[in-house]
Amino acid sequence: MRTDQERKILLKQLRKTPVVQIACEKSGIPRATYYRWRKSNKKFKEESDKSLNDGKKMINDLAESQLITAIKDKNFQAIKFWLTNHHKDYTNKLEVTHSDKDKELSKSQQELIKKALELTSAHKKPELKEEHENNRE
């Protein structure tokens, strides 16, 4: 009975502070015990995963609230962070261009590719290799 109560206390603490070390310290339960419970008790593992997830969501909400407060206080870093992550015109962009459109492979490039394909098929199971060779004919 005492163990069930300790588990409930720990789960509650994980929802408040989703860091195992801190939750264990605040609830007076050794980390080793927490991990032993997770390993030996499927229900506790599921409950602790849910508690950690709920706690992370709560911290995310708190962080977003603080970020919005910082934006209202005209904090440039907060403004920049928000725009970079929430507005497409301010995101970091990587432009990729390809200039070899419709360019034919040279004979040596074709031979290299053929050799590479042969090498990869050499490692296949014999029955797959036979099937591959039959399909080529």
mmCIF file with all atom_site columns, C-alpha atoms in Angstrom:
data_model
loop_
_atom_site.group_PDB
_atom_site.id
_atom_site.type_symbol
_atom_site.label_atom_id
_atom_site.label_alt_id
_atom_site.label_comp_id
_atom_site.label_asym_id
_atom_site.label_entity_id
_atom_site.label_seq_id
_atom_site.pdbx_PDB_ins_code
_atom_site.Cartn_x
_atom_site.Cartn_y
_atom_site.Cartn_z
_atom_site.occupancy
_atom_site.B_iso_or_equiv
_atom_site.pdbx_formal_charge
_atom_site.auth_seq_id
_atom_site.auth_comp_id
_atom_site.auth_asym_id
_atom_site.auth_atom_id
_atom_site.pdbx_PDB_model_num
ATOM 1   C CA . MET A 1 1   ? 0.000  0.000   0.000   1.00 0.00 ? 1   MET A CA 1
ATOM 2   C CA . ARG A 1 2   ? 2.817  2.387   0.901   1.00 0.00 ? 2   ARG A CA 1
ATOM 3   C CA . THR A 1 3   ? 4.511  1.731   -2.444  1.00 0.00 ? 3   THR A CA 1
ATOM 4   C CA . ASP A 1 4   ? 1.327  2.655   -4.333  1.00 0.00 ? 4   ASP A CA 1
ATOM 5   C CA . GLN A 1 5   ? 1.166  5.934   -2.456  1.00 0.00 ? 5   GLN A CA 1
ATOM 6   C CA . GLU A 1 6   ? 4.855  6.620   -3.175  1.00 0.00 ? 6   GLU A CA 1
ATOM 7   C CA . ARG A 1 7   ? 4.269  5.932   -6.857  1.00 0.00 ? 7   ARG A CA 1
ATOM 8   C CA . LYS A 1 8   ? 1.318  8.337   -6.926  1.00 0.00 ? 8   LYS A CA 1
ATOM 9   C CA . ILE A 1 9   ? 3.416  11.030  -5.254  1.00 0.00 ? 9   ILE A CA 1
ATOM 10  C CA . LEU A 1 10  ? 6.201  10.516  -7.787  1.00 0.00 ? 10  LEU A CA 1
ATOM 11  C CA . LEU A 1 11  ? 3.787  10.571  -10.739 1.00 0.00 ? 11  LEU A CA 1
ATOM 12  C CA . LYS A 1 12  ? 2.289  13.824  -9.446  1.00 0.00 ? 12  LYS A CA 1
ATOM 13  C CA . GLN A 1 13  ? 5.774  15.293  -9.120  1.00 0.00 ? 13  GLN A CA 1
ATOM 14  C CA . LEU A 1 14  ? 6.677  14.213  -12.674 1.00 0.00 ? 14  LEU A CA 1
ATOM 15  C CA . ARG A 1 15  ? 3.642  16.153  -13.927 1.00 0.00 ? 15  ARG A CA 1
ATOM 16  C CA . LYS A 1 16  ? 4.898  19.252  -12.075 1.00 0.00 ? 16  LYS A CA 1
ATOM 17  C CA . THR A 1 17  ? 8.583  18.842  -12.924 1.00 0.00 ? 17  THR A CA 1
ATOM 18  C CA . PRO A 1 18  ? 9.204  16.495  -15.862 1.00 0.00 ? 18  PRO A CA 1
ATOM 19  C CA . VAL A 1 19  ? 12.821 15.774  -14.932 1.00 0.00 ? 19  VAL A CA 1
ATOM 20  C CA . VAL A 1 20  ? 13.277 12.341  -13.353 1.00 0.00 ? 20  VAL A CA 1
ATOM 21  C CA . GLN A 1 21  ? 16.179 13.336  -11.073 1.00 0.00 ? 21  GLN A CA 1
ATOM 22  C CA . ILE A 1 22  ? 14.347 16.349  -9.643  1.00 0.00 ? 22  ILE A CA 1
ATOM 23  C CA . ALA A 1 23  ? 10.988 14.567  -9.331  1.00 0.00 ? 23  ALA A CA 1
ATOM 24  C CA . CYS A 1 24  ? 12.669 11.714  -7.462  1.00 0.00 ? 24  CYS A CA 1
ATOM 25  C CA . GLU A 1 25  ? 14.473 14.104  -5.109  1.00 0.00 ? 25  GLU A CA 1
ATOM 26  C CA . LYS A 1 26  ? 11.288 16.059  -4.364  1.00 0.00 ? 26  LYS A CA 1
ATOM 27  C CA . SER A 1 27  ? 9.292  12.888  -3.708  1.00 0.00 ? 27  SER A CA 1
ATOM 28  C CA . GLY A 1 28  ? 12.048 11.204  -1.679  1.00 0.00 ? 28  GLY A CA 1
ATOM 29  C CA . ILE A 1 29  ? 12.348 8.206   -3.997  1.00 0.00 ? 29  ILE A CA 1
ATOM 30  C CA . PRO A 1 30  ? 15.744 7.094   -5.332  1.00 0.00 ? 30  PRO A CA 1
ATOM 31  C CA . ARG A 1 31  ? 16.179 7.191   -9.110  1.00 0.00 ? 31  ARG A CA 1
ATOM 32  C CA . ALA A 1 32  ? 17.172 3.527   -9.071  1.00 0.00 ? 32  ALA A CA 1
ATOM 33  C CA . THR A 1 33  ? 13.805 2.707   -7.498  1.00 0.00 ? 33  THR A CA 1
ATOM 34  C CA . TYR A 1 34  ? 12.001 4.728   -10.160 1.00 0.00 ? 34  TYR A CA 1
ATOM 35  C CA . TYR A 1 35  ? 13.757 2.837   -12.957 1.00 0.00 ? 35  TYR A CA 1
ATOM 36  C CA . ARG A 1 36  ? 13.217 -0.496  -11.205 1.00 0.00 ? 36  ARG A CA 1
ATOM 37  C CA . TRP A 1 37  ? 9.488  0.246   -10.966 1.00 0.00 ? 37  TRP A CA 1
ATOM 38  C CA . ARG A 1 38  ? 9.430  1.169   -14.658 1.00 0.00 ? 38  ARG A CA 1
ATOM 39  C CA . LYS A 1 39  ? 11.160 -2.065  -15.591 1.00 0.00 ? 39  LYS A CA 1
ATOM 40  C CA . SER A 1 40  ? 9.043  -4.341  -13.429 1.00 0.00 ? 40  SER A CA 1
ATOM 41  C CA . ASN A 1 41  ? 5.627  -2.687  -13.694 1.00 0.00 ? 41  ASN A CA 1
ATOM 42  C CA . LYS A 1 42  ? 4.143  -2.066  -17.149 1.00 0.00 ? 42  LYS A CA 1
ATOM 43  C CA . LYS A 1 43  ? 1.276  0.024   -15.762 1.00 0.00 ? 43  LYS A CA 1
ATOM 44  C CA . PHE A 1 44  ? 3.672  2.266   -13.823 1.00 0.00 ? 44  PHE A CA 1
ATOM 45  C CA . LYS A 1 45  ? 5.845  2.661   -16.927 1.00 0.00 ? 45  LYS A CA 1
ATOM 46  C CA . GLU A 1 46  ? 2.827  3.808   -18.957 1.00 0.00 ? 46  GLU A CA 1
ATOM 47  C CA . GLU A 1 47  ? 1.674  6.130   -16.161 1.00 0.00 ? 47  GLU A CA 1
ATOM 48  C CA . SER A 1 48  ? 5.139  7.634   -15.746 1.00 0.00 ? 48  SER A CA 1
ATOM 49  C CA . ASP A 1 49  ? 5.466  8.168   -19.511 1.00 0.00 ? 49  ASP A CA 1
ATOM 50  C CA . LYS A 1 50  ? 2.103  9.949   -19.484 1.00 0.00 ? 50  LYS A CA 1
ATOM 51  C CA . SER A 1 51  ? 3.076  12.019  -16.433 1.00 0.00 ? 51  SER A CA 1
ATOM 52  C CA . LEU A 1 52  ? 6.367  13.047  -18.061 1.00 0.00 ? 52  LEU A CA 1
ATOM 53  C CA . ASN A 1 53  ? 4.550  13.959  -21.269 1.00 0.00 ? 53  ASN A CA 1
ATOM 54  C CA . ASP A 1 54  ? 1.914  15.967  -19.381 1.00 0.00 ? 54  ASP A CA 1
ATOM 55  C CA . GLY A 1 55  ? 4.674  17.741  -17.456 1.00 0.00 ? 55  GLY A CA 1
ATOM 56  C CA . LYS A 1 56  ? 6.532  18.606  -20.654 1.00 0.00 ? 56  LYS A CA 1
ATOM 57  C CA . LYS A 1 57  ? 3.341  20.020  -22.159 1.00 0.00 ? 57  LYS A CA 1
ATOM 58  C CA . MET A 1 58  ? 2.815  22.150  -19.064 1.00 0.00 ? 58  MET A CA 1
ATOM 59  C CA . ILE A 1 59  ? 6.410  23.452  -19.205 1.00 0.00 ? 59  ILE A CA 1
ATOM 60  C CA . ASN A 1 60  ? 5.989  24.184  -22.935 1.00 0.00 ? 60  ASN A CA 1
ATOM 61  C CA . ASP A 1 61  ? 2.852  26.197  -22.159 1.00 0.00 ? 61  ASP A CA 1
ATOM 62  C CA . LEU A 1 62  ? 4.727  28.079  -19.439 1.00 0.00 ? 62  LEU A CA 1
ATOM 63  C CA . ALA A 1 63  ? 7.656  28.774  -21.781 1.00 0.00 ? 63  ALA A CA 1
ATOM 64  C CA . GLU A 1 64  ? 5.347  30.049  -24.516 1.00 0.00 ? 64  GLU A CA 1
ATOM 65  C CA . SER A 1 65  ? 3.603  32.270  -22.002 1.00 0.00 ? 65  SER A CA 1
ATOM 66  C CA . GLN A 1 66  ? 6.964  33.694  -20.883 1.00 0.00 ? 66  GLN A CA 1
ATOM 67  C CA . LEU A 1 67  ? 7.981  34.179  -24.514 1.00 0.00 ? 67  LEU A CA 1
ATOM 68  C CA . ILE A 1 68  ? 4.807  36.130  -25.240 1.00 0.00 ? 68  ILE A CA 1
ATOM 69  C CA . THR A 1 69  ? 5.408  38.254  -22.144 1.00 0.00 ? 69  THR A CA 1
ATOM 70  C CA . ALA A 1 70  ? 8.954  38.958  -23.356 1.00 0.00 ? 70  ALA A CA 1
ATOM 71  C CA . ILE A 1 71  ? 7.606  39.942  -26.788 1.00 0.00 ? 71  ILE A CA 1
ATOM 72  C CA . LYS A 1 72  ? 5.146  42.339  -25.140 1.00 0.00 ? 72  LYS A CA 1
ATOM 73  C CA . ASP A 1 73  ? 8.110  43.804  -23.214 1.00 0.00 ? 73  ASP A CA 1
ATOM 74  C CA . LYS A 1 74  ? 9.807  44.429  -26.604 1.00 0.00 ? 74  LYS A CA 1
ATOM 75  C CA . ASN A 1 75  ? 12.583 41.893  -26.036 1.00 0.00 ? 75  ASN A CA 1
ATOM 76  C CA . PHE A 1 76  ? 14.282 41.691  -29.447 1.00 0.00 ? 76  PHE A CA 1
ATOM 77  C CA . GLN A 1 77  ? 15.593 38.119  -28.967 1.00 0.00 ? 77  GLN A CA 1
ATOM 78  C CA . ALA A 1 78  ? 12.098 36.910  -28.113 1.00 0.00 ? 78  ALA A CA 1
ATOM 79  C CA . ILE A 1 79  ? 10.630 38.711  -31.114 1.00 0.00 ? 79  ILE A CA 1
ATOM 80  C CA . LYS A 1 80  ? 13.281 37.264  -33.422 1.00 0.00 ? 80  LYS A CA 1
ATOM 81  C CA . PHE A 1 81  ? 12.787 33.752  -32.006 1.00 0.00 ? 81  PHE A CA 1
ATOM 82  C CA . TRP A 1 82  ? 9.024  33.914  -32.469 1.00 0.00 ? 82  TRP A CA 1
ATOM 83  C CA . LEU A 1 83  ? 9.208  35.205  -36.031 1.00 0.00 ? 83  LEU A CA 1
ATOM 84  C CA . THR A 1 84  ? 11.924 32.738  -37.057 1.00 0.00 ? 84  THR A CA 1
ATOM 85  C CA . ASN A 1 85  ? 9.841  29.824  -35.816 1.00 0.00 ? 85  ASN A CA 1
ATOM 86  C CA . HIS A 1 86  ? 6.319  31.005  -36.644 1.00 0.00 ? 86  HIS A CA 1
ATOM 87  C CA . HIS A 1 87  ? 6.468  33.163  -39.775 1.00 0.00 ? 87  HIS A CA 1
ATOM 88  C CA . LYS A 1 88  ? 7.587  31.806  -43.150 1.00 0.00 ? 88  LYS A CA 1
ATOM 89  C CA . ASP A 1 89  ? 9.109  35.124  -44.249 1.00 0.00 ? 89  ASP A CA 1
ATOM 90  C CA . TYR A 1 90  ? 11.559 35.018  -41.327 1.00 0.00 ? 90  TYR A CA 1
ATOM 91  C CA . THR A 1 91  ? 12.612 31.379  -41.365 1.00 0.00 ? 91  THR A CA 1
ATOM 92  C CA . ASN A 1 92  ? 16.137 30.327  -42.197 1.00 0.00 ? 92  ASN A CA 1
ATOM 93  C CA . LYS A 1 93  ? 16.215 29.224  -45.805 1.00 0.00 ? 93  LYS A CA 1
ATOM 94  C CA . LEU A 1 94  ? 18.446 26.918  -47.755 1.00 0.00 ? 94  LEU A CA 1
ATOM 95  C CA . GLU A 1 95  ? 18.244 27.278  -51.501 1.00 0.00 ? 95  GLU A CA 1
ATOM 96  C CA . VAL A 1 96  ? 19.411 24.345  -53.582 1.00 0.00 ? 96  VAL A CA 1
ATOM 97  C CA . THR A 1 97  ? 19.947 24.653  -57.299 1.00 0.00 ? 97  THR A CA 1
ATOM 98  C CA . HIS A 1 98  ? 20.808 21.908  -59.713 1.00 0.00 ? 98  HIS A CA 1
ATOM 99  C CA . SER A 1 99  ? 22.492 22.828  -62.989 1.00 0.00 ? 99  SER A CA 1
ATOM 100 C CA . ASP A 1 100 ? 23.096 19.449  -64.646 1.00 0.00 ? 100 ASP A CA 1
ATOM 101 C CA . LYS A 1 101 ? 19.625 19.051  -66.110 1.00 0.00 ? 101 LYS A CA 1
ATOM 102 C CA . ASP A 1 102 ? 19.352 16.314  -68.707 1.00 0.00 ? 102 ASP A CA 1
ATOM 103 C CA . LYS A 1 103 ? 23.119 15.838  -68.780 1.00 0.00 ? 103 LYS A CA 1
ATOM 104 C CA . GLU A 1 104 ? 24.122 12.371  -69.979 1.00 0.00 ? 104 GLU A CA 1
ATOM 105 C CA . LEU A 1 105 ? 26.437 10.230  -67.902 1.00 0.00 ? 105 LEU A CA 1
ATOM 106 C CA . SER A 1 106 ? 29.866 9.577   -69.342 1.00 0.00 ? 106 SER A CA 1
ATOM 107 C CA . LYS A 1 107 ? 30.904 6.012   -70.185 1.00 0.00 ? 107 LYS A CA 1
ATOM 108 C CA . SER A 1 108 ? 33.115 5.848   -67.075 1.00 0.00 ? 108 SER A CA 1
ATOM 109 C CA . GLN A 1 109 ? 30.234 7.065   -64.864 1.00 0.00 ? 109 GLN A CA 1
ATOM 110 C CA . GLN A 1 110 ? 27.905 4.484   -66.401 1.00 0.00 ? 110 GLN A CA 1
ATOM 111 C CA . GLU A 1 111 ? 30.470 1.744   -65.784 1.00 0.00 ? 111 GLU A CA 1
ATOM 112 C CA . LEU A 1 112 ? 30.928 2.844   -62.158 1.00 0.00 ? 112 LEU A CA 1
ATOM 113 C CA . ILE A 1 113 ? 27.184 2.690   -61.571 1.00 0.00 ? 113 ILE A CA 1
ATOM 114 C CA . LYS A 1 114 ? 26.961 -0.715  -63.237 1.00 0.00 ? 114 LYS A CA 1
ATOM 115 C CA . LYS A 1 115 ? 29.828 -2.006  -61.072 1.00 0.00 ? 115 LYS A CA 1
ATOM 116 C CA . ALA A 1 116 ? 28.203 -0.610  -57.909 1.00 0.00 ? 116 ALA A CA 1
ATOM 117 C CA . LEU A 1 117 ? 24.912 -2.286  -58.748 1.00 0.00 ? 117 LEU A CA 1
ATOM 118 C CA . GLU A 1 118 ? 26.673 -5.579  -59.404 1.00 0.00 ? 118 GLU A CA 1
ATOM 119 C CA . LEU A 1 119 ? 28.472 -5.341  -56.068 1.00 0.00 ? 119 LEU A CA 1
ATOM 120 C CA . THR A 1 120 ? 25.262 -4.651  -54.174 1.00 0.00 ? 120 THR A CA 1
ATOM 121 C CA . SER A 1 121 ? 23.507 -7.594  -55.776 1.00 0.00 ? 121 SER A CA 1
ATOM 122 C CA . ALA A 1 122 ? 26.474 -9.872  -54.973 1.00 0.00 ? 122 ALA A CA 1
ATOM 123 C CA . HIS A 1 123 ? 25.600 -9.577  -51.280 1.00 0.00 ? 123 HIS A CA 1
ATOM 124 C CA . LYS A 1 124 ? 21.982 -10.614 -51.747 1.00 0.00 ? 124 LYS A CA 1
ATOM 125 C CA . LYS A 1 125 ? 20.746 -14.031 -50.758 1.00 0.00 ? 125 LYS A CA 1
ATOM 126 C CA . PRO A 1 126 ? 21.355 -16.595 -53.520 1.00 0.00 ? 126 PRO A CA 1
ATOM 127 C CA . GLU A 1 127 ? 17.660 -16.962 -54.302 1.00 0.00 ? 127 GLU A CA 1
ATOM 128 C CA . LEU A 1 128 ? 17.255 -13.193 -54.584 1.00 0.00 ? 128 LEU A CA 1
ATOM 129 C CA . LYS A 1 129 ? 20.348 -12.973 -56.764 1.00 0.00 ? 129 LYS A CA 1
ATOM 130 C CA . GLU A 1 130 ? 18.958 -15.644 -59.104 1.00 0.00 ? 130 GLU A CA 1
ATOM 131 C CA . GLU A 1 131 ? 15.637 -13.815 -59.273 1.00 0.00 ? 131 GLU A CA 1
ATOM 132 C CA . HIS A 1 132 ? 17.470 -10.560 -59.994 1.00 0.00 ? 132 HIS A CA 1
ATOM 133 C CA . GLU A 1 133 ? 19.512 -12.178 -62.769 1.00 0.00 ? 133 GLU A CA 1
ATOM 134 C CA . ASN A 1 134 ? 16.405 -13.794 -64.283 1.00 0.00 ? 134 ASN A CA 1
ATOM 135 C CA . ASN A 1 135 ? 14.668 -10.414 -64.341 1.00 0.00 ? 135 ASN A CA 1
ATOM 136 C CA . ARG A 1 136 ? 17.606 -8.870  -66.205 1.00 0.00 ? 136 ARG A CA 1
ATOM 137 C CA . GLU A 1 137 ? 17.274 -11.367 -69.076 1.00 0.00 ? 137 GLU A CA 1
#
